[in-house]
Structure formats: C-alpha cells, structure tokens
C-alpha cells in the first residue's frame, strides 16, 4: 500500500513566531495604559493642590485684613486702660483671697465658748498658707465643763484639732488649762463666708 505524503503550503514555524510576538506585546500595552492613567491623575491632583493652596492663601489674607480693620475700630488708649484696670482687679482679688478675717475667728470662738468657760491670752501664728496655729489659756468651773468645751470646738469647721492640755485645779478651786487648735484660714477669708454656728450653753 502506498503511503501518501501530505504537503502543506502554510509555514507553521512562522505562525508560531508571530503568535509569540503578539503575546509578548500585550503586557507592554497594559503598562502604557496604566502609566498614562497615573500621569493624568497626577496632573489633575497637582492642579487641585495648586487651586486649593491659592484659595487658602486668599482666605488667610482676607481674614487678616478683616482682623486689622477690627483692631483699628478700637482706640489703643482705651485698650491699654482696660488692661491696667483688669490687672488691678486681679491683684485686689488675690490680696482679698489671701487675707484672713480675724473678726470671723473671734465670732466663732465667742459663739462656741460655753458660759462656764473663760479664755485668756489668745495668740496665733501662721503655720502655712492655709493654716494658723491658735494658742490660749483659760479656766472652767469644772472638769466636765472642759470636756463639754472640747466637744463644742470639735464641731466647728473653722477651729480644727482642738487640744486641751495641762488641766489642773487652781488655788481658787477653778480648773485651769492650756488650749491649742489649728484654724482653717480658707473658712475665714474675706472671699469666703464662715459657717454659721449654733450657740452653746
């Protein structure tokens, strides 16, 4: 049986080369498209930033001009006078806040002192910015009166840490003692009101 030889006039090798060349060009085209798109976006972005910067500068200049006009509407001499007045008011308030009203302290002692107790030789010294040390001597009709007086002072919001010491019987039969306490100056300042006290009998 005779074998037939198949012949073809289509060059197979050349087709393979062309197909491979076509395939190799496709990635380059995609890269070119992406690059072009990024370039367009960058151009628009740069234009937007320039426009925004220009708008911002114009807005700042406009507000600065408005501020200068507002300042010019006030007289500089009046502004300086108001500033000096404000400084004086603040200084006066600071002095009043630090000043202690001794009259409020004596009112508290008078209100809290029992009729059966008498104090002598009051003195006080400043312990720190918020506390004053009060010392005194006194006498009472009995030991029970001293105990009641200690209880009365312990209820005060101004007289804190009351201490009765050296309690003895005098030659006349009365009870003598020494007294010390810490005064809360924040409660007796000119800017604060002392807490009302009930009268002790």
One Martini backbone bead per residue (centre of mass of N, CA, C, O) as a GRO file, in nm:
protein
  201
    1UNK     BB    1   0.096   0.036   0.023
    2UNK     BB    2   0.066   0.361  -0.030
    3UNK     BB    3   0.217   0.649   0.070
    4UNK     BB    4   0.105   0.960   0.171
    5UNK     BB    5   0.203   1.284   0.109
    6UNK     BB    6   0.177   1.557   0.310
    7UNK     BB    7   0.105   1.882   0.208
    8UNK     BB    8   0.205   2.225   0.294
    9UNK     BB    9   0.183   2.596   0.253
   10UNK     BB   10   0.199   2.644   0.560
   11UNK     BB   11   0.389   2.816   0.779
   12UNK     BB   12   0.437   2.713   1.097
   13UNK     BB   13   0.678   2.863   1.219
   14UNK     BB   14   0.582   3.157   1.164
   15UNK     BB   15   0.326   3.152   1.343
   16UNK     BB   16   0.464   3.110   1.613
   17UNK     BB   17   0.621   3.375   1.611
   18UNK     BB   18   0.381   3.573   1.587
   19UNK     BB   19   0.232   3.484   1.843
   20UNK     BB   20   0.462   3.546   2.039
   21UNK     BB   21   0.479   3.848   1.968
   22UNK     BB   22   0.188   3.925   2.044
   23UNK     BB   23   0.205   3.836   2.342
   24UNK     BB   24   0.454   4.025   2.417
   25UNK     BB   25   0.287   4.306   2.373
   26UNK     BB   26   0.058   4.324   2.586
   27UNK     BB   27   0.203   4.421   2.853
   28UNK     BB   28   0.297   4.693   2.737
   29UNK     BB   29   0.017   4.813   2.693
   30UNK     BB   30  -0.077   4.807   2.989
   31UNK     BB   31   0.149   4.985   3.101
   32UNK     BB   32   0.080   5.234   2.929
   33UNK     BB   33  -0.203   5.278   3.041
   34UNK     BB   34  -0.131   5.310   3.339
   35UNK     BB   35   0.067   5.544   3.304
   36UNK     BB   36  -0.134   5.741   3.178
   37UNK     BB   37  -0.336   5.745   3.414
   38UNK     BB   38  -0.137   5.846   3.630
   39UNK     BB   39  -0.067   6.109   3.487
   40UNK     BB   40  -0.349   6.231   3.492
   41UNK     BB   41  -0.388   6.222   3.798
   42UNK     BB   42  -0.140   6.397   3.868
   43UNK     BB   43  -0.232   6.651   3.718
   44UNK     BB   44  -0.499   6.692   3.870
   45UNK     BB   45  -0.374   6.699   4.155
   46UNK     BB   46  -0.189   6.943   4.112
   47UNK     BB   47  -0.417   7.137   4.037
   48UNK     BB   48  -0.577   7.110   4.303
   49UNK     BB   49  -0.352   7.203   4.496
   50UNK     BB   50  -0.314   7.482   4.374
   51UNK     BB   51  -0.604   7.582   4.416
   52UNK     BB   52  -0.613   7.540   4.726
   53UNK     BB   53  -0.372   7.721   4.799
   54UNK     BB   54  -0.487   7.980   4.678
   55UNK     BB   55  -0.745   7.988   4.851
   56UNK     BB   56  -0.607   7.992   5.128
   57UNK     BB   57  -0.446   8.255   5.092
   58UNK     BB   58  -0.693   8.435   5.041
   59UNK     BB   59  -0.836   8.377   5.311
   60UNK     BB   60  -0.613   8.479   5.499
   61UNK     BB   61  -0.599   8.767   5.388
   62UNK     BB   62  -0.894   8.840   5.450
   63UNK     BB   63  -0.886   8.789   5.761
   64UNK     BB   64  -0.655   8.984   5.823
   65UNK     BB   65  -0.799   9.238   5.725
   66UNK     BB   66  -1.039   9.213   5.923
   67UNK     BB   67  -0.869   9.228   6.183
   68UNK     BB   68  -0.744   9.508   6.134
   69UNK     BB   69  -1.015   9.657   6.132
   70UNK     BB   70  -1.102   9.578   6.420
   71UNK     BB   71  -0.863   9.711   6.566
   72UNK     BB   72  -0.911  10.002   6.452
   73UNK     BB   73  -1.193  10.042   6.605
   74UNK     BB   74  -1.002  10.063   6.844
   75UNK     BB   75  -0.863  10.226   7.103
   76UNK     BB   76  -0.554  10.200   7.238
   77UNK     BB   77  -0.600  10.355   7.506
   78UNK     BB   78  -0.843  10.186   7.603
   79UNK     BB   79  -0.703   9.913   7.611
   80UNK     BB   80  -0.485   9.989   7.821
   81UNK     BB   81  -0.680  10.071   8.048
   82UNK     BB   82  -0.825   9.796   8.071
   83UNK     BB   83  -0.572   9.633   8.140
   84UNK     BB   84  -0.504   9.780   8.406
   85UNK     BB   85  -0.775   9.726   8.547
   86UNK     BB   86  -0.755   9.416   8.540
   87UNK     BB   87  -0.495   9.396   8.709
   88UNK     BB   88  -0.610   9.530   8.966
   89UNK     BB   89  -0.840   9.333   9.020
   90UNK     BB   90  -0.665   9.077   9.047
   91UNK     BB   91  -0.493   9.181   9.283
   92UNK     BB   92  -0.724   9.234   9.484
   93UNK     BB   93  -0.835   8.946   9.487
   94UNK     BB   94  -0.576   8.808   9.589
   95UNK     BB   95  -0.559   8.961   9.861
   96UNK     BB   96  -0.837   8.877   9.973
   97UNK     BB   97  -0.788   8.567   9.960
   98UNK     BB   98  -0.530   8.587  10.169
   99UNK     BB   99  -0.701   8.721  10.374
  100UNK     BB  100  -0.773   8.741  10.719
  101UNK     BB  101  -1.064   8.719  10.924
  102UNK     BB  102  -1.056   8.771  11.257
  103UNK     BB  103  -1.354   8.827  11.332
  104UNK     BB  104  -1.457   8.542  11.261
  105UNK     BB  105  -1.297   8.394  11.476
  106UNK     BB  106  -1.416   8.539  11.728
  107UNK     BB  107  -1.708   8.465  11.668
  108UNK     BB  108  -1.665   8.159  11.694
  109UNK     BB  109  -1.560   8.155  11.984
  110UNK     BB  110  -1.802   8.295  12.115
  111UNK     BB  111  -2.016   8.084  12.022
  112UNK     BB  112  -1.857   7.816  12.141
  113UNK     BB  113  -1.847   7.928  12.419
  114UNK     BB  114  -1.900   7.866  12.731
  115UNK     BB  115  -2.021   8.000  13.029
  116UNK     BB  116  -1.807   7.802  13.204
  117UNK     BB  117  -1.589   7.947  13.015
  118UNK     BB  118  -1.248   8.094  13.004
  119UNK     BB  119  -1.037   8.307  12.814
  120UNK     BB  120  -0.676   8.364  12.767
  121UNK     BB  121  -0.420   8.462  12.590
  122UNK     BB  122  -0.423   8.519  12.288
  123UNK     BB  123  -0.266   8.339  12.005
  124UNK     BB  124  -0.101   8.358  11.674
  125UNK     BB  125   0.028   8.149  11.400
  126UNK     BB  126   0.177   8.083  11.095
  127UNK     BB  127   0.214   7.779  10.939
  128UNK     BB  128   0.062   7.841  10.664
  129UNK     BB  129  -0.140   7.932  10.399
  130UNK     BB  130  -0.398   7.749  10.550
  131UNK     BB  131  -0.270   7.784  10.850
  132UNK     BB  132  -0.344   7.844  11.206
  133UNK     BB  133  -0.202   7.888  11.524
  134UNK     BB  134  -0.379   7.841  11.828
  135UNK     BB  135  -0.342   8.002  12.152
  136UNK     BB  136  -0.437   7.933  12.505
  137UNK     BB  137  -0.591   8.027  12.809
  138UNK     BB  138  -0.786   7.887  13.095
  139UNK     BB  139  -1.114   7.851  13.261
  140UNK     BB  140  -1.317   7.638  13.477
  141UNK     BB  141  -1.561   7.500  13.691
  142UNK     BB  142  -1.495   7.214  13.546
  143UNK     BB  143  -1.423   6.920  13.395
  144UNK     BB  144  -1.688   6.901  13.238
  145UNK     BB  145  -1.657   7.176  13.091
  146UNK     BB  146  -1.405   7.098  12.931
  147UNK     BB  147  -1.534   6.863  12.775
  148UNK     BB  148  -1.762   7.033  12.643
  149UNK     BB  149  -1.570   7.232  12.498
  150UNK     BB  150  -1.430   7.025  12.319
  151UNK     BB  151  -1.690   6.936  12.172
  152UNK     BB  152  -1.763   7.214  12.051
  153UNK     BB  153  -1.499   7.252  11.878
  154UNK     BB  154  -1.527   6.980  11.708
  155UNK     BB  155  -1.785   7.119  11.539
  156UNK     BB  156  -1.596   7.298  11.392
  157UNK     BB  157  -1.481   7.437  11.073
  158UNK     BB  158  -1.246   7.629  11.188
  159UNK     BB  159  -1.186   7.468  11.449
  160UNK     BB  160  -0.912   7.257  11.461
  161UNK     BB  161  -0.763   7.044  11.662
  162UNK     BB  162  -0.847   7.041  11.964
  163UNK     BB  163  -0.644   7.117  12.267
  164UNK     BB  164  -0.627   7.005  12.606
  165UNK     BB  165  -0.396   7.115  12.855
  166UNK     BB  166  -0.294   7.130  13.171
  167UNK     BB  167  -0.505   7.012  13.373
  168UNK     BB  168  -0.609   7.202  13.666
  169UNK     BB  169  -0.618   7.302  13.999
  170UNK     BB  170  -0.669   7.577  14.155
  171UNK     BB  171  -0.666   7.774  14.440
  172UNK     BB  172  -0.983   7.855  14.382
  173UNK     BB  173  -1.108   7.575  14.226
  174UNK     BB  174  -1.046   7.596  13.945
  175UNK     BB  175  -1.003   7.517  13.601
  176UNK     BB  176  -0.703   7.484  13.435
  177UNK     BB  177  -0.570   7.565  13.096
  178UNK     BB  178  -0.461   7.462  12.776
  179UNK     BB  179  -0.484   7.588  12.432
  180UNK     BB  180  -0.516   7.430  12.099
  181UNK     BB  181  -0.527   7.514  11.738
  182UNK     BB  182  -0.654   7.487  11.406
  183UNK     BB  183  -0.690   7.724  11.144
  184UNK     BB  184  -0.906   7.760  10.874
  185UNK     BB  185  -0.854   8.010  10.640
  186UNK     BB  186  -1.070   7.934  10.416
  187UNK     BB  187  -1.317   8.013  10.630
  188UNK     BB  188  -1.191   8.338  10.693
  189UNK     BB  189  -1.218   8.486  10.441
  190UNK     BB  190  -1.330   8.750  10.246
  191UNK     BB  191  -1.435   8.538  10.011
  192UNK     BB  192  -1.550   8.385  10.262
  193UNK     BB  193  -1.781   8.214  10.458
  194UNK     BB  194  -1.877   8.143  10.754
  195UNK     BB  195  -1.993   7.902  10.947
  196UNK     BB  196  -2.260   7.861  11.108
  197UNK     BB  197  -2.336   7.879  11.460
  198UNK     BB  198  -2.433   7.735  11.744
  199UNK     BB  199  -2.533   7.796  12.054
  200UNK     BB  200  -2.370   7.747  12.356
  201UNK     BB  201  -2.446   7.643  12.712
   0.00000   0.00000   0.00000
